mmCIF file of C-alpha atoms and ligand atoms in Angstrom:
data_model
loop_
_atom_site.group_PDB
_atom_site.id
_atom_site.type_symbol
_atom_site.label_atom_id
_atom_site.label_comp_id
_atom_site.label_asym_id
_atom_site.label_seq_id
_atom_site.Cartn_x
_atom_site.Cartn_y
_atom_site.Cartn_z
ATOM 1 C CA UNK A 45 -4.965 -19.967 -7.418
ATOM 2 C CA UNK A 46 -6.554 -16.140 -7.102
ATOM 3 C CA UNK A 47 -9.879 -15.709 -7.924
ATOM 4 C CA UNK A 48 -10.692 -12.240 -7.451
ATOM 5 C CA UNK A 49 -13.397 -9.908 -8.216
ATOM 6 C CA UNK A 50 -12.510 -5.864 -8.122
ATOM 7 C CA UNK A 51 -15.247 -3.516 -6.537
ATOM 8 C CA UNK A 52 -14.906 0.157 -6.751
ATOM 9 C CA UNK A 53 -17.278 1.990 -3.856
ATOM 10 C CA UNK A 54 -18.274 5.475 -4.339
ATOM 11 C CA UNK A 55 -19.375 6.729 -1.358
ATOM 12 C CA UNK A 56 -17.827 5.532 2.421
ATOM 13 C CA UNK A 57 -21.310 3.918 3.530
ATOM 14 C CA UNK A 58 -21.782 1.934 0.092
ATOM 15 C CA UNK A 59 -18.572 0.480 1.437
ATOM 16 C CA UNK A 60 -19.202 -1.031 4.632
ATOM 17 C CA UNK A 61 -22.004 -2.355 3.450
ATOM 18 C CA UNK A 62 -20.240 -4.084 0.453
ATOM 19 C CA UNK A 63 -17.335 -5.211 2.888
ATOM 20 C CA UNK A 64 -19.587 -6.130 5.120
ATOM 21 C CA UNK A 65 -21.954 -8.292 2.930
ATOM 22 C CA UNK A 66 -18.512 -10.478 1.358
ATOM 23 C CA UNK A 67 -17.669 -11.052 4.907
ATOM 24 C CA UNK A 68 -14.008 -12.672 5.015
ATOM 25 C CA UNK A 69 -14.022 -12.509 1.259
ATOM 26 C CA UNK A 70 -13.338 -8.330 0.940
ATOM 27 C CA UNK A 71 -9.902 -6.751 1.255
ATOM 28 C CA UNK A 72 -9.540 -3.559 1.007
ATOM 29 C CA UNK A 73 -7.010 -1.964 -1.755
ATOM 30 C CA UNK A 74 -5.850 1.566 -1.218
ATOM 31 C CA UNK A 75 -2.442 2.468 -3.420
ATOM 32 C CA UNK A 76 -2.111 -1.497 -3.596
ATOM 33 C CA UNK A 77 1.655 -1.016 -2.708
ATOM 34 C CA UNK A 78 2.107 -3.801 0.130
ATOM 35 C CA UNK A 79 -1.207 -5.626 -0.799
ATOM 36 C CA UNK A 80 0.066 -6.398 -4.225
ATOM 37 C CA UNK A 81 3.605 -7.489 -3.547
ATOM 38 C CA UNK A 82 1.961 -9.914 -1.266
ATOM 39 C CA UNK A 83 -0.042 -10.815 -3.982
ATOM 40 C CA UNK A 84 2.272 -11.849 -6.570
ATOM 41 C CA UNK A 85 4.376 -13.647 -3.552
ATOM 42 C CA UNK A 86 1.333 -15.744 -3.678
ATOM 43 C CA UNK A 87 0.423 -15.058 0.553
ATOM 44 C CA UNK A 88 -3.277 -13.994 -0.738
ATOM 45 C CA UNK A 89 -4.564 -17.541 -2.131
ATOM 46 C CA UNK A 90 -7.764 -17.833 -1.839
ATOM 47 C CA UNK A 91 -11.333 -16.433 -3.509
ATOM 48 C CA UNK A 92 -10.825 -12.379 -3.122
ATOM 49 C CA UNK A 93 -12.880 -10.015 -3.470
ATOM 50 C CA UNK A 94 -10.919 -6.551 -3.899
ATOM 51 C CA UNK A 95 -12.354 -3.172 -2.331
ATOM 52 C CA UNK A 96 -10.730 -0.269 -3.787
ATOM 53 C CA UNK A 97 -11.173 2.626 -1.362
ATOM 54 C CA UNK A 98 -9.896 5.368 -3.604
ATOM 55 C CA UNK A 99 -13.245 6.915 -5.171
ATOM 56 C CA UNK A 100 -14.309 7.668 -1.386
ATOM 57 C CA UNK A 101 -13.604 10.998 -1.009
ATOM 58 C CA UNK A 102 -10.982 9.968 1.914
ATOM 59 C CA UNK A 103 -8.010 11.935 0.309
ATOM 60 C CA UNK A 104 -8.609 15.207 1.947
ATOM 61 C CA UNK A 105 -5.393 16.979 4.067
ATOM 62 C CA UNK A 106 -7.537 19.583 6.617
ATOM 63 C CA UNK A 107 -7.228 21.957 9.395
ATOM 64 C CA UNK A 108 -9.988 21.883 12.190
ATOM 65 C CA UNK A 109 -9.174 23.478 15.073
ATOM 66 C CA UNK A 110 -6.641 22.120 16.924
ATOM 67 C CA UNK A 111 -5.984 19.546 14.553
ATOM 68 C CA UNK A 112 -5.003 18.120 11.170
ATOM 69 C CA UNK A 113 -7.123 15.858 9.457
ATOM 70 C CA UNK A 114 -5.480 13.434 6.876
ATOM 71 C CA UNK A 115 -7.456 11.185 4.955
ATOM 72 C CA UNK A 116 -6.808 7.688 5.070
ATOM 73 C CA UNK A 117 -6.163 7.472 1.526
ATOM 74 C CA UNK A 118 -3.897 10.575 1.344
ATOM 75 C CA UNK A 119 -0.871 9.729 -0.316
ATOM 76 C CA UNK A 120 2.761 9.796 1.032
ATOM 77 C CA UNK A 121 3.428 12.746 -1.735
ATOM 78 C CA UNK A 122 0.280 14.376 -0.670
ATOM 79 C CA UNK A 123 1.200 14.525 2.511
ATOM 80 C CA UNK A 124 4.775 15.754 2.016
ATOM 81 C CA UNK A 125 3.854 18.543 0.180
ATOM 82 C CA UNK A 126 1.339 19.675 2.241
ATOM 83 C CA UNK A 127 1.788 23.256 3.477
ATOM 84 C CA UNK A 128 -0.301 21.998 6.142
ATOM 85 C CA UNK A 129 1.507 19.410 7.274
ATOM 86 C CA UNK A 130 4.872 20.829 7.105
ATOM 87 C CA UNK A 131 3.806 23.715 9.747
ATOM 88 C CA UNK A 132 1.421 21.749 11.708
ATOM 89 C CA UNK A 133 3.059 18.619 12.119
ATOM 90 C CA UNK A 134 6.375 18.505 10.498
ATOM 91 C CA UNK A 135 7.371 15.429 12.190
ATOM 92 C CA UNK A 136 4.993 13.552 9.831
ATOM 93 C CA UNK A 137 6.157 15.331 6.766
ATOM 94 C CA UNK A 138 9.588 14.571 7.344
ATOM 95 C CA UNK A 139 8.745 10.430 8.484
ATOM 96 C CA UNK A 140 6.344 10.265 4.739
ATOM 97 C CA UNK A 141 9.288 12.237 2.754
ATOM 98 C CA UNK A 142 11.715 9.120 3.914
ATOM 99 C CA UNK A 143 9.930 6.306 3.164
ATOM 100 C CA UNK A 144 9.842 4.300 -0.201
ATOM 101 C CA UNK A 145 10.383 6.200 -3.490
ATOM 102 C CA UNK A 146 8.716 8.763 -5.055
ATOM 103 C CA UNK A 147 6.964 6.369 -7.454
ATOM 104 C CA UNK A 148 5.504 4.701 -4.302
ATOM 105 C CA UNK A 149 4.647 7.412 -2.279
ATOM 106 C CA UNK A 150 2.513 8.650 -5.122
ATOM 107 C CA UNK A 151 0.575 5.437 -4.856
ATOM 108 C CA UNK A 152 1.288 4.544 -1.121
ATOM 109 C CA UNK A 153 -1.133 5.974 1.749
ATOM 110 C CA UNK A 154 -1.304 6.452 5.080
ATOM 111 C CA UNK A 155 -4.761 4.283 5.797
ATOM 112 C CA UNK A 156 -2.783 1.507 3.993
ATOM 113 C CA UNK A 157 0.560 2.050 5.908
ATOM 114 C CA UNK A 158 -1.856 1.551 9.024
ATOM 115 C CA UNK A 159 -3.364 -1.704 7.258
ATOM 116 C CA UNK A 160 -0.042 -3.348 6.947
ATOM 117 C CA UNK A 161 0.112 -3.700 10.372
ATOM 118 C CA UNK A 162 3.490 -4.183 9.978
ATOM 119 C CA UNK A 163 6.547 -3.509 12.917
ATOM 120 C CA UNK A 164 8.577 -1.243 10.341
ATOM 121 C CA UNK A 165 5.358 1.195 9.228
ATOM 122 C CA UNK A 166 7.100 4.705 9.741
ATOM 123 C CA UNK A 167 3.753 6.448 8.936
ATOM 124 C CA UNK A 168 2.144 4.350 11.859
ATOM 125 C CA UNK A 169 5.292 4.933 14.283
ATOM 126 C CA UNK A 170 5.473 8.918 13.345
ATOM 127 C CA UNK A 171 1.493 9.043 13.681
ATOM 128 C CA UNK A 172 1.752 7.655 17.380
ATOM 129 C CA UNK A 173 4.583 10.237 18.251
ATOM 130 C CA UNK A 174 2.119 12.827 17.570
ATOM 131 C CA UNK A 175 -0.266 10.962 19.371
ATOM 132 C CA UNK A 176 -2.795 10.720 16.421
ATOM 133 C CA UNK A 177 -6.188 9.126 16.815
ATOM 134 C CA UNK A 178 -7.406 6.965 14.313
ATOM 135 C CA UNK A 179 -11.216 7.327 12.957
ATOM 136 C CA UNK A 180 -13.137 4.073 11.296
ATOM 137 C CA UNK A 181 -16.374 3.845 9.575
ATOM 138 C CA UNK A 182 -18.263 0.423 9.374
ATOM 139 C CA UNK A 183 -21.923 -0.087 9.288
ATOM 140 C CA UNK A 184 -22.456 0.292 12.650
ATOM 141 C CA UNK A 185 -21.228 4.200 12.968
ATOM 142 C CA UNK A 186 -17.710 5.574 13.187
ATOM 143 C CA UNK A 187 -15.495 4.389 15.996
ATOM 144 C CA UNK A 188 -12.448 6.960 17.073
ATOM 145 C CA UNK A 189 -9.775 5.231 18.794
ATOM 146 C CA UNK A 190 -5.890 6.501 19.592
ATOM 147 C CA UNK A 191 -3.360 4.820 17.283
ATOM 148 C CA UNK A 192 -1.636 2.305 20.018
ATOM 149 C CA UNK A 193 -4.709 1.610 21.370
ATOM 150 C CA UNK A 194 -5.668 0.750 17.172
ATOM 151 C CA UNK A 195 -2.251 -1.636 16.271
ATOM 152 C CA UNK A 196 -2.894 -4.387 19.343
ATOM 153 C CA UNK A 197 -6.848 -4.781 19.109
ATOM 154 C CA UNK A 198 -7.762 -7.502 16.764
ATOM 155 C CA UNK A 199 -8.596 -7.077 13.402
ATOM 156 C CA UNK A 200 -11.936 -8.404 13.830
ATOM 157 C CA UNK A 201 -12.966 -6.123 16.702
ATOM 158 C CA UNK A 202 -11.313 -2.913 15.097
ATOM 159 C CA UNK A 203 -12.933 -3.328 11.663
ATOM 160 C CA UNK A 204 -15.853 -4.864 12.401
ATOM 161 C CA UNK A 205 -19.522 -4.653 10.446
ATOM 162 C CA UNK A 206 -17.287 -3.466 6.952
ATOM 163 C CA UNK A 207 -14.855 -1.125 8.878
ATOM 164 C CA UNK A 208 -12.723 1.245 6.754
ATOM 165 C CA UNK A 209 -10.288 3.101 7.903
ATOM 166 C CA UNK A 210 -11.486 6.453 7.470
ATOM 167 C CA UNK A 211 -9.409 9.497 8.994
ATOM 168 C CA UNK A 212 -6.542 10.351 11.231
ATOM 169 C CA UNK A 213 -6.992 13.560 13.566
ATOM 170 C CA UNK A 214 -3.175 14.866 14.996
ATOM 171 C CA UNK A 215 -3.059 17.449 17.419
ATOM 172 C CA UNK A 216 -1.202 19.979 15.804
ATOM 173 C CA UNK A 217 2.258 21.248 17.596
ATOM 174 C CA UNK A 218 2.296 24.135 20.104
ATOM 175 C CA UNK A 219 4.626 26.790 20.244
ATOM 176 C CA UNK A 220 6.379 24.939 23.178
ATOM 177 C CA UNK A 221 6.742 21.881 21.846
ATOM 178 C CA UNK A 222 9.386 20.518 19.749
ATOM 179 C CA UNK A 223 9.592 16.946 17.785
ATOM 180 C CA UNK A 224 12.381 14.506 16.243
ATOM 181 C CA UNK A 225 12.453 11.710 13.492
ATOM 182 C CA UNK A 226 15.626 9.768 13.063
ATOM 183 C CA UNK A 227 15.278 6.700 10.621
ATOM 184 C CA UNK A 228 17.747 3.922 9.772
ATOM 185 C CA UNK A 229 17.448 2.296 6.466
ATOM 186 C CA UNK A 230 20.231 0.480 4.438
ATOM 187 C CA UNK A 231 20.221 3.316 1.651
ATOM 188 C CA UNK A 232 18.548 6.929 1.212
ATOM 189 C CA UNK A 233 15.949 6.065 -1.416
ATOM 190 C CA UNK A 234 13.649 3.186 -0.861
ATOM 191 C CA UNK A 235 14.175 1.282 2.084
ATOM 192 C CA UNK A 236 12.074 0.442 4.638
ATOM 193 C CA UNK A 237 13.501 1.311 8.646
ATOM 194 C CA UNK A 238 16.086 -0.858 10.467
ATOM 195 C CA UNK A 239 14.685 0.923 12.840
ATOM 196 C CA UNK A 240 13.060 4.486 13.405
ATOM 197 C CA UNK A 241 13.184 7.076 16.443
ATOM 198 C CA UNK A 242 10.365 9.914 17.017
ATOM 199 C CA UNK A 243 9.692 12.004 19.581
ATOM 200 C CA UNK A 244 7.148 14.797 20.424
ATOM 201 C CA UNK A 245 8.003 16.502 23.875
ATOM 202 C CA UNK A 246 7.223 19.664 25.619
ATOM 203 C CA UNK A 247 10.273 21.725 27.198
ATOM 204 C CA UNK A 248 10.914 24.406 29.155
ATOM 205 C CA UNK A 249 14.701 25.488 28.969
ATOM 206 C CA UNK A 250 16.447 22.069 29.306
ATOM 207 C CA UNK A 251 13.380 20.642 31.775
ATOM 208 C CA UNK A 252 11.062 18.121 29.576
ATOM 209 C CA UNK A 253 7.452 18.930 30.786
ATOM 210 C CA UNK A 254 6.107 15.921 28.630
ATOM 211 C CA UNK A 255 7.936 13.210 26.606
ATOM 212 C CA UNK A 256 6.346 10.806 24.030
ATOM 213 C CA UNK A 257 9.271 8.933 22.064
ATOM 214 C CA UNK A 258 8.456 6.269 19.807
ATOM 215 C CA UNK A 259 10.131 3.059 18.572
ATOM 216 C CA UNK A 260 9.671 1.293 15.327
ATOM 217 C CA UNK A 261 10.740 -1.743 14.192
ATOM 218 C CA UNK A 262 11.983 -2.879 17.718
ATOM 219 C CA UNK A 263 9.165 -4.912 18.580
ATOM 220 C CA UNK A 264 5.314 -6.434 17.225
ATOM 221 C CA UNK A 265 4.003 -3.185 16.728
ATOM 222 C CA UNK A 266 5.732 0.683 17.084
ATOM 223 C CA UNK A 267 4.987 1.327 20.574
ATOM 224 C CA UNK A 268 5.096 5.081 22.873
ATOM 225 C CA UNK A 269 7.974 3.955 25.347
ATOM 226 C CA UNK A 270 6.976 4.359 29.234
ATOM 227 C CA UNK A 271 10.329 4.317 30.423
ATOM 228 C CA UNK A 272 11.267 7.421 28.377
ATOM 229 C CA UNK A 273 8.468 8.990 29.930
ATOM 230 C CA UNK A 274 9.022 7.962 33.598
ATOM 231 C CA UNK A 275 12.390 8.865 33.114
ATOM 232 C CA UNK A 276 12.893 12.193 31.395
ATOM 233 C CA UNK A 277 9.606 14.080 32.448
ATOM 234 C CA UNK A 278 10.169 16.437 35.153
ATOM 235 C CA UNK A 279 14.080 16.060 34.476
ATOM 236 C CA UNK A 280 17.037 18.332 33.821
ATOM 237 C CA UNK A 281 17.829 16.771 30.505
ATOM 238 C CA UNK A 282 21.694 16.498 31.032
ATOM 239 C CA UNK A 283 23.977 13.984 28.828
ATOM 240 C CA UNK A 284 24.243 11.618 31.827
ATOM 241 C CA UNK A 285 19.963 11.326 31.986
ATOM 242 C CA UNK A 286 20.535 10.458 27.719
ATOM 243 C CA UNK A 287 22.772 7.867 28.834
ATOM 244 C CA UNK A 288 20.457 5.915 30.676
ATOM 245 C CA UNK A 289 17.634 6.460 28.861
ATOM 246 C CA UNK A 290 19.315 5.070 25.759
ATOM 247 C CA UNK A 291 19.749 2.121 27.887
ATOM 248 C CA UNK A 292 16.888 1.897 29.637
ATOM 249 C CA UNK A 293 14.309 1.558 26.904
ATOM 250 C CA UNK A 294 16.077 -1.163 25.438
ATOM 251 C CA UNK A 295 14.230 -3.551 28.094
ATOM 252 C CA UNK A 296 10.768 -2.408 26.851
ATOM 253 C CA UNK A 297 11.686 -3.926 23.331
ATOM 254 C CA UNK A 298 11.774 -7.025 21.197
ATOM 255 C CA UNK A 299 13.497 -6.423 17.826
ATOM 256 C CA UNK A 300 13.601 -9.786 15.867
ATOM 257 C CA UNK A 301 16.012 -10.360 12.865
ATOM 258 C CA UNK A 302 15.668 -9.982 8.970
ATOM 259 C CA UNK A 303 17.168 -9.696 5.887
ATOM 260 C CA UNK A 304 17.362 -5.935 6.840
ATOM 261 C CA UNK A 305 19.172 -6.314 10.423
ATOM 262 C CA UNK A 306 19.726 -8.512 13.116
ATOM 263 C CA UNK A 307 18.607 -8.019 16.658
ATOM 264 C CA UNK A 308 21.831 -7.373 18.029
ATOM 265 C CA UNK A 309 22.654 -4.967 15.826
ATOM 266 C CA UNK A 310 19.403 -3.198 16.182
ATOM 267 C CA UNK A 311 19.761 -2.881 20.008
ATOM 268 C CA UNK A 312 22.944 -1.230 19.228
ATOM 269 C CA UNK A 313 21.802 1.121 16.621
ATOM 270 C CA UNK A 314 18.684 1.997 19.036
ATOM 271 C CA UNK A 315 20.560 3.435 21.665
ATOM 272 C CA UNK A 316 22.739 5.861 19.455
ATOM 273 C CA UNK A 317 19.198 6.567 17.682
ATOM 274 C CA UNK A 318 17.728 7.460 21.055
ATOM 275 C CA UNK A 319 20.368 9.432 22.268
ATOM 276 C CA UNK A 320 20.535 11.569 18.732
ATOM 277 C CA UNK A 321 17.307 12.683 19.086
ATOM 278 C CA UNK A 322 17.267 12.902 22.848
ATOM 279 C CA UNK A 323 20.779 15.679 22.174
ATOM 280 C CA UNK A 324 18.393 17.295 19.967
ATOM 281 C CA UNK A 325 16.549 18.786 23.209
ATOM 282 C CA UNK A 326 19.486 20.201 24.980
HETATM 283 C C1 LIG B 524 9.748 -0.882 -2.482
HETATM 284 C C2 LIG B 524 8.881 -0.563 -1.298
HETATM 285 C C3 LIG B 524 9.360 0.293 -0.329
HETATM 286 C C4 LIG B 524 8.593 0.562 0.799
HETATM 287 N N1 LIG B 524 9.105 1.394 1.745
HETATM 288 C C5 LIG B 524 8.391 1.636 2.867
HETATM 289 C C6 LIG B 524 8.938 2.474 3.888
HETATM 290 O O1 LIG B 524 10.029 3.039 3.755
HETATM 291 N N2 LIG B 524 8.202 2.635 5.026
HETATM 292 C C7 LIG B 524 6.987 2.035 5.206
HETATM 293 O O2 LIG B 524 6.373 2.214 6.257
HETATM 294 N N3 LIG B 524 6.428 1.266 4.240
HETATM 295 C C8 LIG B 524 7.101 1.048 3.082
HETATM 296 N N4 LIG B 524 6.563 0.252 2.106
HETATM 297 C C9 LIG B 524 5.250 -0.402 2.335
HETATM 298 C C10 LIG B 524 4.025 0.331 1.721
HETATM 299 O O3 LIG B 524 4.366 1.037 0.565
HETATM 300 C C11 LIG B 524 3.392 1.297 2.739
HETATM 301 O O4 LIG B 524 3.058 0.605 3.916
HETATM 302 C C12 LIG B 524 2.150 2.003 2.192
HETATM 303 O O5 LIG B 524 1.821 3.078 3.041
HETATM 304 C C13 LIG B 524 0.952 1.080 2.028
HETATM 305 O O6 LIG B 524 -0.133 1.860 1.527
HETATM 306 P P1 LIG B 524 -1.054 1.367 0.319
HETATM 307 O O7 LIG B 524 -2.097 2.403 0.119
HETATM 308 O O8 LIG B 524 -0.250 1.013 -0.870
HETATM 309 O O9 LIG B 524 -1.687 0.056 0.979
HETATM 310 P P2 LIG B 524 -2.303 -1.234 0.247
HETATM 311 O O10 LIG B 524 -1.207 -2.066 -0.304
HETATM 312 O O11 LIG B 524 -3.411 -0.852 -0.656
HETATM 313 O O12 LIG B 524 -2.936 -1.946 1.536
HETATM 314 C C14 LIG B 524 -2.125 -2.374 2.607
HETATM 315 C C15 LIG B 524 -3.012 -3.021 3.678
HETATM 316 O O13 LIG B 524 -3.851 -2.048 4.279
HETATM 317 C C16 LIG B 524 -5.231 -2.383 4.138
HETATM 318 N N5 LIG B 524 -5.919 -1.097 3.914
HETATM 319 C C17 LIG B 524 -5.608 -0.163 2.986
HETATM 320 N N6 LIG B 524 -6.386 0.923 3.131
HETATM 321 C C18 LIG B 524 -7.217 0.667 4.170
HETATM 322 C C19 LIG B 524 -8.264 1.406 4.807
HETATM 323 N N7 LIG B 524 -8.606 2.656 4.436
HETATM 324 N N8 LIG B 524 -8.925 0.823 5.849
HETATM 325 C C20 LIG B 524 -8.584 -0.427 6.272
HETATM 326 N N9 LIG B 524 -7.595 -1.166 5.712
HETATM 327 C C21 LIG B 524 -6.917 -0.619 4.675
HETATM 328 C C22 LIG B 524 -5.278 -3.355 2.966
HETATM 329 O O14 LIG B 524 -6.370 -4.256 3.057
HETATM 330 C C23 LIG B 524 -3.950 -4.083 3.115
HETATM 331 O O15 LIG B 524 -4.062 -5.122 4.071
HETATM 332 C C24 LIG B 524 7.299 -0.016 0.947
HETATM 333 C C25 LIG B 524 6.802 -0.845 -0.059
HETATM 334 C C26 LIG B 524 7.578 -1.124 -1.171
HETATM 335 C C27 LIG B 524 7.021 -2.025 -2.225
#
């Protein structure tokens, strides 16, 4: 049976301190969006103690200097919109604009997305394409950390003493470099990814100088392949190179099955996903 008690924080250090006094008790609630459909599935069952994060302050979209900062409870409309975003770093306008419905993304934000830590988070997956790093606040200072370094350290060690997710900081695009976001879902309006593709590279003519492609949904966590990278940087990127790659980064994943897909057919789908936004580049 739930037994929870709701806290609303109004500034970001009164927060780690509360989180940090319940101990195990506190969970955080941003747009409550994931939290509270595991709620009423009943996987939350024991004395709660609810820390809404949304009186922090932590909704701001900004430039500073190279980079955007995003708030980690921005919301997935926020974000969309954001003139910002859309110039800066498109590829994470385009990855928020696909995911749920517009009810939800009004709710929905990023910091949660993050907090799901869940293998299908597109806002997690188009984050580490970018090659975002993500900023926490506890009671024992602020802690930056890049993204896939942040999904496979332990909860405990990545938000200890009260840690919040605070911020996001993406390195904004350069002139020369170009991006891609291909997701599979079973419909256009809310559905979570069968699987997603994104890519930030840098190219000159049909050489890639740099490639970062990410894969969601196709194994624990999204994860930046290395084989892409070994393979295509420094390359001619000809349709024979797509080819293998497509191939070739299949052995770096794991995709389970669900209700949404099953493995098989998400190792299929993942090579003509990889190859559509590899053809992109040439
Ligand atoms: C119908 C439906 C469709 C959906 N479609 C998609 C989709 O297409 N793609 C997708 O990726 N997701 C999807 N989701 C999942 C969900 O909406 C997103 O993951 C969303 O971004 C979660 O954000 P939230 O603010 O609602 O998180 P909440 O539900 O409030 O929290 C989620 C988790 O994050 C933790 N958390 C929240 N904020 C912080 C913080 N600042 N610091 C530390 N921990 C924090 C919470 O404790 C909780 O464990 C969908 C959900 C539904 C119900």
């Amino acid at each position: 049976m739930l037994n929870e008690t709701f806290h609303a924080p109004g500034d970001l250090s009164q927060a780690c301190s509360l989180i940090s006094d319940l101990g195990e008790k506190a969970i955080i609630i941003a747009g409550g969006t994931d939290l509270m459909v595991r709620f009423n599935r009943h996987r939350v069952n024991r004395n709660v103690a609810l820390v809404y994060v949304g009186k922090l302050g932590l909704n701001f979209i900004k430039e500073e200097q190279d980079h955007i900062v995003i708030g980690a409870c921005a919301n997935l409309a926020d974000i969309t919109a954001s003139a910002l975003v859309q110039k800066k770093i498109p590829l994470l306008a385009r990855a928020c604009s696909q995911m749920a419905s517009p009810a939800i993304r009004n709710a929905a934000t990023l910091g949660g997305n993050l907090g799901t830590n869940a293998r299908n988070a597109d806002g997690v997956a188009a984050l580490m394409a970018l090659g975002a790093v993500v900023v926490t606040a506890s009671t024992g200072g602020e802690i930056r950390m890049p993204i896939e370094a942040f999904v496979t350290t332990p909860k405990k060690e990545k938000l200890a003493n009260g840690g919040i997710v605070k911020q996001f900081e993406v390195p904004c695009l350069t002139a020369d470099e170009r991006w891609a976001w291909e997701k599979l879902r079973q419909r256009q309006g809310d559905s979570r990814s069968i699987l997603s593709v994104s890519l930030r590279t840098k190219m000159a003519g049909n050489i890639c100088k740099s490639m970062r492609l990410v894969l969601g949904s196709m194994a624990a966590h999204p994860f930046v392949s290395k084989t892409a990278a070994e393979l295509l940087e420094g390359k001619y990127i000809s349709s024979e190179l797509i080819d293998q790659a497509a191939k070739e980064i299949l052995s770096e994943t794991d995709p389970g099955t669900d209700s949404r897909a099953s493995a098989w057919y998400r190792a299929k789908a993942a090579q003509v996903l990889i190859r559509r936004v590899l053809s992109q580049l040439v």
